[in-house]
Amino acid sequence: MTKAFARAVMRLAACSLGEHRREWALAMQSEFEAAAEDGKPLSFAIGCLAGAWRRLPADEPGRFLLANYVLVLGLILPAAAAMLSTIVTGFPSSHFGQFGAHGALPASSGHGPLLSDANLSAVPSLAVLVLLLAAAHLRIAWLLLERDWPRVADCGSQAAALTVTLAIFSGLVFVSDTGLVHAAVVAVELAAVLVLARWHARLRPGALPGAGIS
Amino acid sequence: MLVEALSLHPQRWRHGYDLMKETGLLSGTLYPLLMRMTDQGLVEAEWREPAQPGRPARHAYRLTAAGLALARAAASDRGAVGLGASLA
């Protein structure tokens, strides 16, 4: 069990070193077996992971990797989580008051001042749009970590289209600025993705096939 | 400490885990040091076939000529400091 966990830590250390340090990742992994025979696989693996993370800011490919993870873990995933939470707990807008999945139920009394029976029935559609946008965020996060820029561009276009639809829908039906908030978040994310893609292209000329990001 | 350990037998290739045991350095300290020294041309690294068949190849390290010169310069500096301290 300990050895299996230590192997997982070693794999994480190898991924953290990045492509430019692949030989060192293999070197650490080859010494892991010697450490395991000595009865110290976990301390060896944790040391390698700490060393790999310490090395990250030392050179540009490492800094790119860090920036990639910061964007995914610090912005894209929290945005997706916030969107998913609004579906359940209610959209954070004063016009809506407190409603969400439970607010759309007939027994709920969480209606805001601009809601009527007519536009309340549009809440499930709004929820579906937000759900699709959250799913697009999760897909962009995954593709970013794989540096699959053409697919990131495709998914980004879909997210932008969903955001525009959401902004128009919530603006017309609910007279709400919720869609604009989502639009601002998506705009910031896509701008950051573009910066990262260009940085990656500078690190690895030819990494961008050309059709995706310009 | 690492330079000292590698300079004891400069022609011999040493594996990472053996260096850890000899110097007392943890893997999180040793490998960043080895990476930096290799980048600076003080250490050279190569893959060596394992002593036992069926085992994976292991990465081994030794000082380059530049690394050995640095080790000797550091050792003579330490000797001069020690001499100065004992005379004071």
PDB file of C-alpha atoms in Angstrom:
ATOM      1  CA  MET A   1       0.000   0.000   0.000  1.00  0.00           C
ATOM      2  CA  THR A   2       2.785   2.394   1.007  1.00  0.00           C
ATOM      3  CA  LYS A   3       4.791   1.449  -2.056  1.00  0.00           C
ATOM      4  CA  ALA A   4       1.763   1.928  -4.330  1.00  0.00           C
ATOM      5  CA  PHE A   5       1.145   5.385  -2.839  1.00  0.00           C
ATOM      6  CA  ALA A   6       4.853   6.178  -3.178  1.00  0.00           C
ATOM      7  CA  ARG A   7       4.719   5.164  -6.869  1.00  0.00           C
ATOM      8  CA  ALA A   8       1.806   7.564  -7.373  1.00  0.00           C
ATOM      9  CA  VAL A   9       3.824  10.341  -5.710  1.00  0.00           C
ATOM     10  CA  MET A  10       6.761   9.509  -8.007  1.00  0.00           C
ATOM     11  CA  ARG A  11       4.501   9.780 -11.065  1.00  0.00           C
ATOM     12  CA  LEU A  12       3.326  13.181  -9.857  1.00  0.00           C
ATOM     13  CA  ALA A  13       6.953  14.251  -9.341  1.00  0.00           C
ATOM     14  CA  ALA A  14       7.800  13.087 -12.879  1.00  0.00           C
ATOM     15  CA  CYS A  15       4.856  15.055 -14.336  1.00  0.00           C
ATOM     16  CA  SER A  16       5.815  18.116 -12.293  1.00  0.00           C
ATOM     17  CA  LEU A  17       9.300  18.168 -13.798  1.00  0.00           C
ATOM     18  CA  GLY A  18       7.883  18.761 -17.245  1.00  0.00           C
ATOM     19  CA  GLU A  19       8.887  17.544 -20.669  1.00  0.00           C
ATOM     20  CA  HIS A  20      12.212  19.423 -20.677  1.00  0.00           C
ATOM     21  CA  ARG A  21      13.388  17.440 -17.626  1.00  0.00           C
ATOM     22  CA  ARG A  22      12.119  14.062 -18.772  1.00  0.00           C
ATOM     23  CA  GLU A  23      15.530  12.425 -18.412  1.00  0.00           C
ATOM     24  CA  TRP A  24      15.739  13.528 -14.778  1.00  0.00           C
ATOM     25  CA  ALA A  25      12.228  12.210 -14.147  1.00  0.00           C
ATOM     26  CA  LEU A  26      13.335   8.823 -15.492  1.00  0.00           C
ATOM     27  CA  ALA A  27      16.510   9.036 -13.375  1.00  0.00           C
ATOM     28  CA  MET A  28      14.493   9.593 -10.202  1.00  0.00           C
ATOM     29  CA  GLN A  29      12.127   6.778 -11.090  1.00  0.00           C
ATOM     30  CA  SER A  30      15.022   4.384 -11.674  1.00  0.00           C
ATOM     31  CA  GLU A  31      16.442   5.207  -8.211  1.00  0.00           C
ATOM     32  CA  PHE A  32      13.006   4.712  -6.655  1.00  0.00           C
ATOM     33  CA  GLU A  33      13.468   0.956  -6.898  1.00  0.00           C
ATOM     34  CA  ALA A  34      16.733   1.179  -4.924  1.00  0.00           C
ATOM     35  CA  ALA A  35      14.965   3.280  -2.284  1.00  0.00           C
ATOM     36  CA  ALA A  36      12.108   0.776  -2.157  1.00  0.00           C
ATOM     37  CA  GLU A  37      14.530  -2.084  -1.572  1.00  0.00           C
ATOM     38  CA  ASP A  38      16.022  -0.027   1.253  1.00  0.00           C
ATOM     39  CA  GLY A  39      12.567   0.334   2.801  1.00  0.00           C
ATOM     40  CA  LYS A  40      12.252   4.060   2.137  1.00  0.00           C
ATOM     41  CA  PRO A  41      10.094   4.441  -0.981  1.00  0.00           C
ATOM     42  CA  LEU A  42       7.726   7.079   0.406  1.00  0.00           C
ATOM     43  CA  SER A  43      10.327   9.448   1.844  1.00  0.00           C
ATOM     44  CA  PHE A  44      12.286   9.166  -1.409  1.00  0.00           C
ATOM     45  CA  ALA A  45       9.196   9.883  -3.491  1.00  0.00           C
ATOM     46  CA  ILE A  46       8.083  12.834  -1.359  1.00  0.00           C
ATOM     47  CA  GLY A  47      11.607  14.271  -1.551  1.00  0.00           C
ATOM     48  CA  CYS A  48      11.580  13.950  -5.340  1.00  0.00           C
ATOM     49  CA  LEU A  49       8.193  15.691  -5.496  1.00  0.00           C
ATOM     50  CA  ALA A  50       9.399  18.532  -3.276  1.00  0.00           C
ATOM     51  CA  GLY A  51      12.566  18.846  -5.365  1.00  0.00           C
ATOM     52  CA  ALA A  52      10.561  18.887  -8.604  1.00  0.00           C
ATOM     53  CA  TRP A  53       8.263  21.656  -7.315  1.00  0.00           C
ATOM     54  CA  ARG A  54      11.279  23.652  -6.081  1.00  0.00           C
ATOM     55  CA  ARG A  55      12.854  23.448  -9.532  1.00  0.00           C
ATOM     56  CA  LEU A  56       9.757  24.638 -11.361  1.00  0.00           C
ATOM     57  CA  PRO A  57      10.337  28.407 -11.110  1.00  0.00           C
ATOM     58  CA  ALA A  58      14.030  28.018 -11.986  1.00  0.00           C
ATOM     59  CA  ASP A  59      13.582  27.905 -15.759  1.00  0.00           C
ATOM     60  CA  GLU A  60      11.065  29.119 -18.300  1.00  0.00           C
ATOM     61  CA  PRO A  61       9.403  25.793 -19.144  1.00  0.00           C
ATOM     62  CA  GLY A  62       8.859  25.278 -15.409  1.00  0.00           C
ATOM     63  CA  ARG A  63       7.367  28.741 -15.021  1.00  0.00           C
ATOM     64  CA  PHE A  64       5.064  28.020 -17.965  1.00  0.00           C
ATOM     65  CA  LEU A  65       3.934  24.800 -16.270  1.00  0.00           C
ATOM     66  CA  LEU A  66       3.262  26.710 -13.034  1.00  0.00           C
ATOM     67  CA  ALA A  67       1.284  29.389 -14.861  1.00  0.00           C
ATOM     68  CA  ASN A  68      -0.734  26.654 -16.585  1.00  0.00           C
ATOM     69  CA  TYR A  69      -1.658  25.063 -13.270  1.00  0.00           C
ATOM     70  CA  VAL A  70      -2.402  28.440 -11.655  1.00  0.00           C
ATOM     71  CA  LEU A  71      -4.840  29.286 -14.463  1.00  0.00           C
ATOM     72  CA  VAL A  72      -6.565  25.908 -14.246  1.00  0.00           C
ATOM     73  CA  LEU A  73      -6.670  25.569 -10.462  1.00  0.00           C
ATOM     74  CA  GLY A  74      -6.972  29.260  -9.614  1.00  0.00           C
ATOM     75  CA  LEU A  75      -9.469  30.510 -12.186  1.00  0.00           C
ATOM     76  CA  ILE A  76     -11.062  27.985 -14.508  1.00  0.00           C
ATOM     77  CA  LEU A  77     -11.976  25.267 -11.991  1.00  0.00           C
ATOM     78  CA  PRO A  78     -13.250  27.726  -9.341  1.00  0.00           C
ATOM     79  CA  ALA A  79     -15.357  29.443 -12.037  1.00  0.00           C
ATOM     80  CA  ALA A  80     -16.838  26.071 -13.016  1.00  0.00           C
ATOM     81  CA  ALA A  81     -17.509  25.243  -9.360  1.00  0.00           C
ATOM     82  CA  ALA A  82     -19.163  28.638  -8.792  1.00  0.00           C
ATOM     83  CA  MET A  83     -21.395  28.091 -11.831  1.00  0.00           C
ATOM     84  CA  LEU A  84     -22.404  24.641 -10.657  1.00  0.00           C
ATOM     85  CA  SER A  85     -23.115  25.919  -7.169  1.00  0.00           C
ATOM     86  CA  THR A  86     -25.398  28.668  -8.493  1.00  0.00           C
ATOM     87  CA  ILE A  87     -27.592  26.039 -10.102  1.00  0.00           C
ATOM     88  CA  VAL A  88     -28.225  24.487  -6.708  1.00  0.00           C
ATOM     89  CA  THR A  89     -28.058  27.380  -4.291  1.00  0.00           C
ATOM     90  CA  GLY A  90     -29.336  30.260  -6.381  1.00  0.00           C
ATOM     91  CA  PHE A  91     -27.958  32.821  -8.793  1.00  0.00           C
ATOM     92  CA  PRO A  92     -26.045  35.593  -7.065  1.00  0.00           C
ATOM     93  CA  SER A  93     -28.080  38.521  -8.309  1.00  0.00           C
ATOM     94  CA  SER A  94     -30.238  40.919  -6.353  1.00  0.00           C
ATOM     95  CA  HIS A  95     -32.925  40.654  -9.042  1.00  0.00           C
ATOM     96  CA  PHE A  96     -33.309  36.961  -8.443  1.00  0.00           C
ATOM     97  CA  GLY A  97     -33.350  37.020  -4.701  1.00  0.00           C
ATOM     98  CA  GLN A  98     -32.671  33.493  -3.569  1.00  0.00           C
ATOM     99  CA  PHE A  99     -33.580  30.904  -6.139  1.00  0.00           C
ATOM    100  CA  GLY A 100     -32.014  28.052  -7.931  1.00  0.00           C
ATOM    101  CA  ALA A 101     -33.034  24.470  -8.446  1.00  0.00           C
ATOM    102  CA  HIS A 102     -35.105  24.598  -5.295  1.00  0.00           C
ATOM    103  CA  GLY A 103     -36.438  28.070  -6.124  1.00  0.00           C
ATOM    104  CA  ALA A 104     -38.018  26.766  -9.311  1.00  0.00           C
ATOM    105  CA  LEU A 105     -40.137  24.355  -7.320  1.00  0.00           C
ATOM    106  CA  PRO A 106     -43.747  25.452  -6.851  1.00  0.00           C
ATOM    107  CA  ALA A 107     -43.510  25.352  -3.054  1.00  0.00           C
ATOM    108  CA  SER A 108     -40.538  27.663  -2.906  1.00  0.00           C
ATOM    109  CA  SER A 109     -40.986  31.243  -1.795  1.00  0.00           C
ATOM    110  CA  GLY A 110     -37.577  32.467  -2.911  1.00  0.00           C
ATOM    111  CA  HIS A 111     -38.787  34.758  -5.723  1.00  0.00           C
ATOM    112  CA  GLY A 112     -37.056  38.051  -6.416  1.00  0.00           C
ATOM    113  CA  PRO A 113     -38.836  41.268  -7.343  1.00  0.00           C
ATOM    114  CA  LEU A 114     -38.437  40.835 -11.102  1.00  0.00           C
ATOM    115  CA  LEU A 115     -39.693  37.296 -11.287  1.00  0.00           C
ATOM    116  CA  SER A 116     -43.141  36.264 -12.343  1.00  0.00           C
ATOM    117  CA  ASP A 117     -44.743  32.909 -13.062  1.00  0.00           C
ATOM    118  CA  ALA A 118     -43.930  33.425 -16.735  1.00  0.00           C
ATOM    119  CA  ASN A 119     -40.195  33.934 -16.499  1.00  0.00           C
ATOM    120  CA  LEU A 120     -39.853  31.605 -13.526  1.00  0.00           C
ATOM    121  CA  SER A 121     -40.564  28.781 -15.947  1.00  0.00           C
ATOM    122  CA  ALA A 122     -37.433  29.801 -17.857  1.00  0.00           C
ATOM    123  CA  VAL A 123     -35.230  29.047 -14.834  1.00  0.00           C
ATOM    124  CA  PRO A 124     -34.583  25.403 -15.883  1.00  0.00           C
ATOM    125  CA  SER A 125     -33.404  26.616 -19.299  1.00  0.00           C
ATOM    126  CA  LEU A 126     -31.080  29.095 -17.590  1.00  0.00           C
ATOM    127  CA  ALA A 127     -29.797  26.272 -15.410  1.00  0.00           C
ATOM    128  CA  VAL A 128     -29.092  24.119 -18.482  1.00  0.00           C
ATOM    129  CA  LEU A 129     -27.124  26.957 -20.099  1.00  0.00           C
ATOM    130  CA  VAL A 130     -25.070  27.457 -16.950  1.00  0.00           C
ATOM    131  CA  LEU A 131     -24.509  23.691 -16.670  1.00  0.00           C
ATOM    132  CA  LEU A 132     -23.250  23.530 -20.269  1.00  0.00           C
ATOM    133  CA  LEU A 133     -20.953  26.490 -19.641  1.00  0.00           C
ATOM    134  CA  ALA A 134     -19.560  24.844 -16.492  1.00  0.00           C
ATOM    135  CA  ALA A 135     -18.944  21.628 -18.478  1.00  0.00           C
ATOM    136  CA  ALA A 136     -17.137  23.652 -21.154  1.00  0.00           C
ATOM    137  CA  HIS A 137     -14.928  25.134 -18.424  1.00  0.00           C
ATOM    138  CA  LEU A 138     -14.030  21.674 -17.127  1.00  0.00           C
ATOM    139  CA  ARG A 139     -13.174  20.502 -20.648  1.00  0.00           C
ATOM    140  CA  ILE A 140     -11.011  23.590 -21.267  1.00  0.00           C
ATOM    141  CA  ALA A 141      -9.172  22.920 -17.979  1.00  0.00           C
ATOM    142  CA  TRP A 142      -8.427  19.317 -19.015  1.00  0.00           C
ATOM    143  CA  LEU A 143      -7.302  20.279 -22.520  1.00  0.00           C
ATOM    144  CA  LEU A 144      -5.097  23.065 -21.128  1.00  0.00           C
ATOM    145  CA  LEU A 145      -3.218  20.594 -18.965  1.00  0.00           C
ATOM    146  CA  GLU A 146      -2.694  18.456 -22.063  1.00  0.00           C
ATOM    147  CA  ARG A 147      -1.655  21.540 -24.063  1.00  0.00           C
ATOM    148  CA  ASP A 148      -4.042  20.497 -26.852  1.00  0.00           C
ATOM    149  CA  TRP A 149      -4.360  23.996 -28.273  1.00  0.00           C
ATOM    150  CA  PRO A 150      -6.600  23.294 -31.287  1.00  0.00           C
ATOM    151  CA  ARG A 151      -9.185  21.632 -29.019  1.00  0.00           C
ATOM    152  CA  VAL A 152      -8.800  24.400 -26.449  1.00  0.00           C
ATOM    153  CA  ALA A 153      -9.630  26.879 -29.202  1.00  0.00           C
ATOM    154  CA  ASP A 154     -12.710  24.855 -30.249  1.00  0.00           C
ATOM    155  CA  CYS A 155     -13.930  24.534 -26.705  1.00  0.00           C
ATOM    156  CA  GLY A 156     -13.212  28.200 -26.059  1.00  0.00           C
ATOM    157  CA  SER A 157     -15.374  29.148 -29.061  1.00  0.00           C
ATOM    158  CA  GLN A 158     -18.183  26.993 -27.707  1.00  0.00           C
ATOM    159  CA  ALA A 159     -17.814  28.588 -24.263  1.00  0.00           C
ATOM    160  CA  ALA A 160     -17.922  32.054 -25.816  1.00  0.00           C
ATOM    161  CA  ALA A 161     -21.057  31.163 -27.799  1.00  0.00           C
ATOM    162  CA  LEU A 162     -22.730  29.771 -24.668  1.00  0.00           C
ATOM    163  CA  THR A 163     -21.773  32.896 -22.745  1.00  0.00           C
ATOM    164  CA  VAL A 164     -23.306  35.180 -25.368  1.00  0.00           C
ATOM    165  CA  THR A 165     -26.468  33.048 -25.373  1.00  0.00           C
ATOM    166  CA  LEU A 166     -26.576  33.165 -21.587  1.00  0.00           C
ATOM    167  CA  ALA A 167     -26.085  36.941 -21.522  1.00  0.00           C
ATOM    168  CA  ILE A 168     -28.868  37.520 -24.062  1.00  0.00           C
ATOM    169  CA  PHE A 169     -31.183  35.000 -22.400  1.00  0.00           C
ATOM    170  CA  SER A 170     -30.766  36.267 -18.861  1.00  0.00           C
ATOM    171  CA  GLY A 171     -30.826  39.880 -20.015  1.00  0.00           C
ATOM    172  CA  LEU A 172     -34.059  39.546 -22.006  1.00  0.00           C
ATOM    173  CA  VAL A 173     -36.000  37.067 -19.903  1.00  0.00           C
ATOM    174  CA  PHE A 174     -34.866  38.046 -16.419  1.00  0.00           C
ATOM    175  CA  VAL A 175     -33.515  41.564 -16.977  1.00  0.00           C
ATOM    176  CA  SER A 176     -30.402  40.388 -15.179  1.00  0.00           C
ATOM    177  CA  ASP A 177     -26.687  41.096 -15.461  1.00  0.00           C
ATOM    178  CA  THR A 178     -25.777  37.519 -14.470  1.00  0.00           C
ATOM    179  CA  GLY A 179     -24.849  36.745 -18.068  1.00  0.00           C
ATOM    180  CA  LEU A 180     -22.499  39.733 -18.167  1.00  0.00           C
ATOM    181  CA  VAL A 181     -20.672  38.435 -15.097  1.00  0.00           C
ATOM    182  CA  HIS A 182     -20.173  35.080 -16.811  1.00  0.00           C
ATOM    183  CA  ALA A 183     -19.085  36.875 -19.985  1.00  0.00           C
ATOM    184  CA  ALA A 184     -16.442  38.840 -18.100  1.00  0.00           C
ATOM    185  CA  VAL A 185     -15.082  35.676 -16.462  1.00  0.00           C
ATOM    186  CA  VAL A 186     -14.962  33.797 -19.777  1.00  0.00           C
ATOM    187  CA  ALA A 187     -13.281  36.773 -21.498  1.00  0.00           C
ATOM    188  CA  VAL A 188     -10.547  36.885 -18.844  1.00  0.00           C
ATOM    189  CA  GLU A 189     -10.044  33.101 -19.078  1.00  0.00           C
ATOM    190  CA  LEU A 190      -9.812  33.072 -22.868  1.00  0.00           C
ATOM    191  CA  ALA A 191      -7.364  35.996 -22.822  1.00  0.00           C
ATOM    192  CA  ALA A 192      -5.202  34.083 -20.331  1.00  0.00           C
ATOM    193  CA  VAL A 193      -5.418  30.934 -22.488  1.00  0.00           C
ATOM    194  CA  LEU A 194      -4.266  32.945 -25.516  1.00  0.00           C
ATOM    195  CA  VAL A 195      -1.266  34.287 -23.567  1.00  0.00           C
ATOM    196  CA  LEU A 196      -0.382  30.747 -22.450  1.00  0.00           C
ATOM    197  CA  ALA A 197      -0.702  29.350 -25.977  1.00  0.00           C
ATOM    198  CA  ARG A 198       1.666  32.002 -27.345  1.00  0.00           C
ATOM    199  CA  TRP A 199       4.098  31.380 -24.510  1.00  0.00           C
ATOM    200  CA  HIS A 200       4.032  27.641 -25.271  1.00  0.00           C
ATOM    201  CA  ALA A 201       4.618  28.326 -28.953  1.00  0.00           C
ATOM    202  CA  ARG A 202       7.665  30.393 -28.043  1.00  0.00           C
ATOM    203  CA  LEU A 203       9.011  27.587 -25.864  1.00  0.00           C
ATOM    204  CA  ARG A 204       8.329  24.922 -28.461  1.00  0.00           C
ATOM    205  CA  PRO A 205       8.240  26.311 -32.009  1.00  0.00           C
ATOM    206  CA  GLY A 206       5.856  24.243 -34.078  1.00  0.00           C
ATOM    207  CA  ALA A 207       3.803  23.257 -31.049  1.00  0.00           C
ATOM    208  CA  LEU A 208       0.808  25.145 -32.463  1.00  0.00           C
ATOM    209  CA  PRO A 209      -0.463  23.482 -35.680  1.00  0.00           C
ATOM    210  CA  GLY A 210      -1.572  26.908 -36.805  1.00  0.00           C
ATOM    211  CA  ALA A 211      -5.285  26.623 -37.203  1.00  0.00           C
ATOM    212  CA  GLY A 212      -6.254  27.051 -33.574  1.00  0.00           C
ATOM    213  CA  ILE A 213      -4.734  30.073 -31.957  1.00  0.00           C
ATOM    214  CA  SER A 214      -3.568  33.179 -33.836  1.00  0.00           C
TER     215      SER A 214
ATOM    216  CA  MET B   1      29.124  18.158   0.573  1.00  0.00           C
ATOM    217  CA  LEU B   2      27.980  16.661  -2.719  1.00  0.00           C
ATOM    218  CA  VAL B   3      31.032  18.011  -4.544  1.00  0.00           C
ATOM    219  CA  GLU B   4      33.251  16.561  -1.824  1.00  0.00           C
ATOM    220  CA  ALA B   5      31.622  13.143  -2.102  1.00  0.00           C
ATOM    221  CA  LEU B   6      31.971  13.118  -5.887  1.00  0.00           C
ATOM    222  CA  SER B   7      35.595  14.310  -5.762  1.00  0.00           C
ATOM    223  CA  LEU B   8      36.740  11.456  -3.485  1.00  0.00           C
ATOM    224  CA  HIS B   9      36.774   9.089  -6.461  1.00  0.00           C
ATOM    225  CA  PRO B  10      36.453  11.409  -9.455  1.00  0.00           C
ATOM    226  CA  GLN B  11      36.592   8.735 -12.147  1.00  0.00           C
ATOM    227  CA  ARG B  12      33.916   6.571 -10.561  1.00  0.00           C
ATOM    228  CA  TRP B  13      30.265   6.824 -11.644  1.00  0.00           C
ATOM    229  CA  ARG B  14      27.886   7.129  -8.709  1.00  0.00           C
ATOM    230  CA  HIS B  15      24.178   6.460  -8.555  1.00  0.00           C
ATOM    231  CA  GLY B  16      21.744   8.931  -7.015  1.00  0.00           C
ATOM    232  CA  TYR B  17      20.581   6.792  -4.122  1.00  0.00           C
ATOM    233  CA  ASP B  18      24.165   5.859  -3.196  1.00  0.00           C
ATOM    234  CA  LEU B  19      25.063   9.572  -3.111  1.00  0.00           C
ATOM    235  CA  MET B  20      22.068  10.190  -0.860  1.00  0.00           C
ATOM    236  CA  LYS B  21      23.252   7.584   1.630  1.00  0.00           C
ATOM    237  CA  GLU B  22      26.832   8.816   1.528  1.00  0.00           C
ATOM    238  CA  THR B  23      26.116  12.533   1.905  1.00  0.00           C
ATOM    239  CA  GLY B  24      23.003  12.327   4.054  1.00  0.00           C
ATOM    240  CA  LEU B  25      21.183  14.578   1.586  1.00  0.00           C
ATOM    241  CA  LEU B  26      17.503  13.920   0.969  1.00  0.00           C
ATOM    242  CA  SER B  27      16.246  13.259  -2.550  1.00  0.00           C
ATOM    243  CA  GLY B  28      14.514  16.654  -2.560  1.00  0.00           C
ATOM    244  CA  THR B  29      17.894  18.341  -2.041  1.00  0.00           C
ATOM    245  CA  LEU B  30      20.137  16.019  -4.013  1.00  0.00           C
ATOM    246  CA  TYR B  31      18.321  15.989  -7.343  1.00  0.00           C
ATOM    247  CA  PRO B  32      17.878  19.782  -7.679  1.00  0.00           C
ATOM    248  CA  LEU B  33      21.603  20.084  -6.863  1.00  0.00           C
ATOM    249  CA  LEU B  34      22.547  17.484  -9.468  1.00  0.00           C
ATOM    250  CA  MET B  35      20.317  19.195 -12.059  1.00  0.00           C
ATOM    251  CA  ARG B  36      21.875  22.574 -11.389  1.00  0.00           C
ATOM    252  CA  MET B  37      25.430  21.208 -11.421  1.00  0.00           C
ATOM    253  CA  THR B  38      24.767  19.337 -14.668  1.00  0.00           C
ATOM    254  CA  ASP B  39      23.320  22.493 -16.244  1.00  0.00           C
ATOM    255  CA  GLN B  40      26.462  24.373 -15.175  1.00  0.00           C
ATOM    256  CA  GLY B  41      28.756  21.698 -16.634  1.00  0.00           C
ATOM    257  CA  LEU B  42      30.176  20.632 -13.274  1.00  0.00           C
ATOM    258  CA  VAL B  43      28.657  17.151 -13.312  1.00  0.00           C
ATOM    259  CA  GLU B  44      28.104  14.726 -16.154  1.00  0.00           C
ATOM    260  CA  ALA B  45      25.412  12.062 -16.161  1.00  0.00           C
ATOM    261  CA  GLU B  46      24.850   8.876 -18.110  1.00  0.00           C
ATOM    262  CA  TRP B  47      22.690   5.779 -18.049  1.00  0.00           C
ATOM    263  CA  ARG B  48      24.496   2.703 -16.767  1.00  0.00           C
ATOM    264  CA  GLU B  49      23.463  -0.906 -17.182  1.00  0.00           C
ATOM    265  CA  PRO B  50      22.366  -2.453 -13.878  1.00  0.00           C
ATOM    266  CA  ALA B  51      24.618  -4.775 -11.918  1.00  0.00           C
ATOM    267  CA  GLN B  52      21.825  -7.370 -11.756  1.00  0.00           C
ATOM    268  CA  PRO B  53      20.137  -8.540 -14.976  1.00  0.00           C
ATOM    269  CA  GLY B  54      16.444  -7.809 -15.285  1.00  0.00           C
ATOM    270  CA  ARG B  55      16.716  -4.499 -13.426  1.00  0.00           C
ATOM    271  CA  PRO B  56      16.197  -1.134 -15.109  1.00  0.00           C
ATOM    272  CA  ALA B  57      19.163   0.989 -16.132  1.00  0.00           C
ATOM    273  CA  ARG B  58      20.227   3.603 -13.568  1.00  0.00           C
ATOM    274  CA  HIS B  59      21.414   7.171 -13.953  1.00  0.00           C
ATOM    275  CA  ALA B  60      24.981   7.724 -12.750  1.00  0.00           C
ATOM    276  CA  TYR B  61      26.986  10.879 -12.088  1.00  0.00           C
ATOM    277  CA  ARG B  62      30.550  12.040 -11.806  1.00  0.00           C
ATOM    278  CA  LEU B  63      32.401  15.350 -11.804  1.00  0.00           C
ATOM    279  CA  THR B  64      33.580  16.884 -15.052  1.00  0.00           C
ATOM    280  CA  ALA B  65      37.040  18.429 -15.296  1.00  0.00           C
ATOM    281  CA  ALA B  66      35.487  21.798 -14.397  1.00  0.00           C
ATOM    282  CA  GLY B  67      33.675  20.253 -11.440  1.00  0.00           C
ATOM    283  CA  LEU B  68      36.859  18.599 -10.222  1.00  0.00           C
ATOM    284  CA  ALA B  69      38.775  21.892 -10.480  1.00  0.00           C
ATOM    285  CA  LEU B  70      36.032  23.589  -8.461  1.00  0.00           C
ATOM    286  CA  ALA B  71      36.144  20.821  -5.846  1.00  0.00           C
ATOM    287  CA  ARG B  72      39.918  21.157  -5.494  1.00  0.00           C
ATOM    288  CA  ALA B  73      39.705  24.950  -5.284  1.00  0.00           C
ATOM    289  CA  ALA B  74      37.021  24.686  -2.606  1.00  0.00           C
ATOM    290  CA  ALA B  75      39.090  22.141  -0.685  1.00  0.00           C
ATOM    291  CA  SER B  76      42.193  24.377  -0.735  1.00  0.00           C
ATOM    292  CA  ASP B  77      40.074  27.378   0.365  1.00  0.00           C
ATOM    293  CA  ARG B  78      38.782  25.335   3.275  1.00  0.00           C
ATOM    294  CA  GLY B  79      42.331  24.328   4.141  1.00  0.00           C
ATOM    295  CA  ALA B  80      43.481  27.981   4.090  1.00  0.00           C
ATOM    296  CA  VAL B  81      40.557  29.079   6.281  1.00  0.00           C
ATOM    297  CA  GLY B  82      41.291  26.258   8.711  1.00  0.00           C
ATOM    298  CA  LEU B  83      44.948  27.214   8.871  1.00  0.00           C
ATOM    299  CA  GLY B  84      44.041  30.870   9.430  1.00  0.00           C
ATOM    300  CA  ALA B  85      41.632  29.964  12.217  1.00  0.00           C
ATOM    301  CA  SER B  86      44.185  27.766  13.962  1.00  0.00           C
ATOM    302  CA  LEU B  87      46.849  30.486  13.791  1.00  0.00           C
ATOM    303  CA  ALA B  88      44.512  33.183  15.149  1.00  0.00           C
TER     304      ALA B  88
END
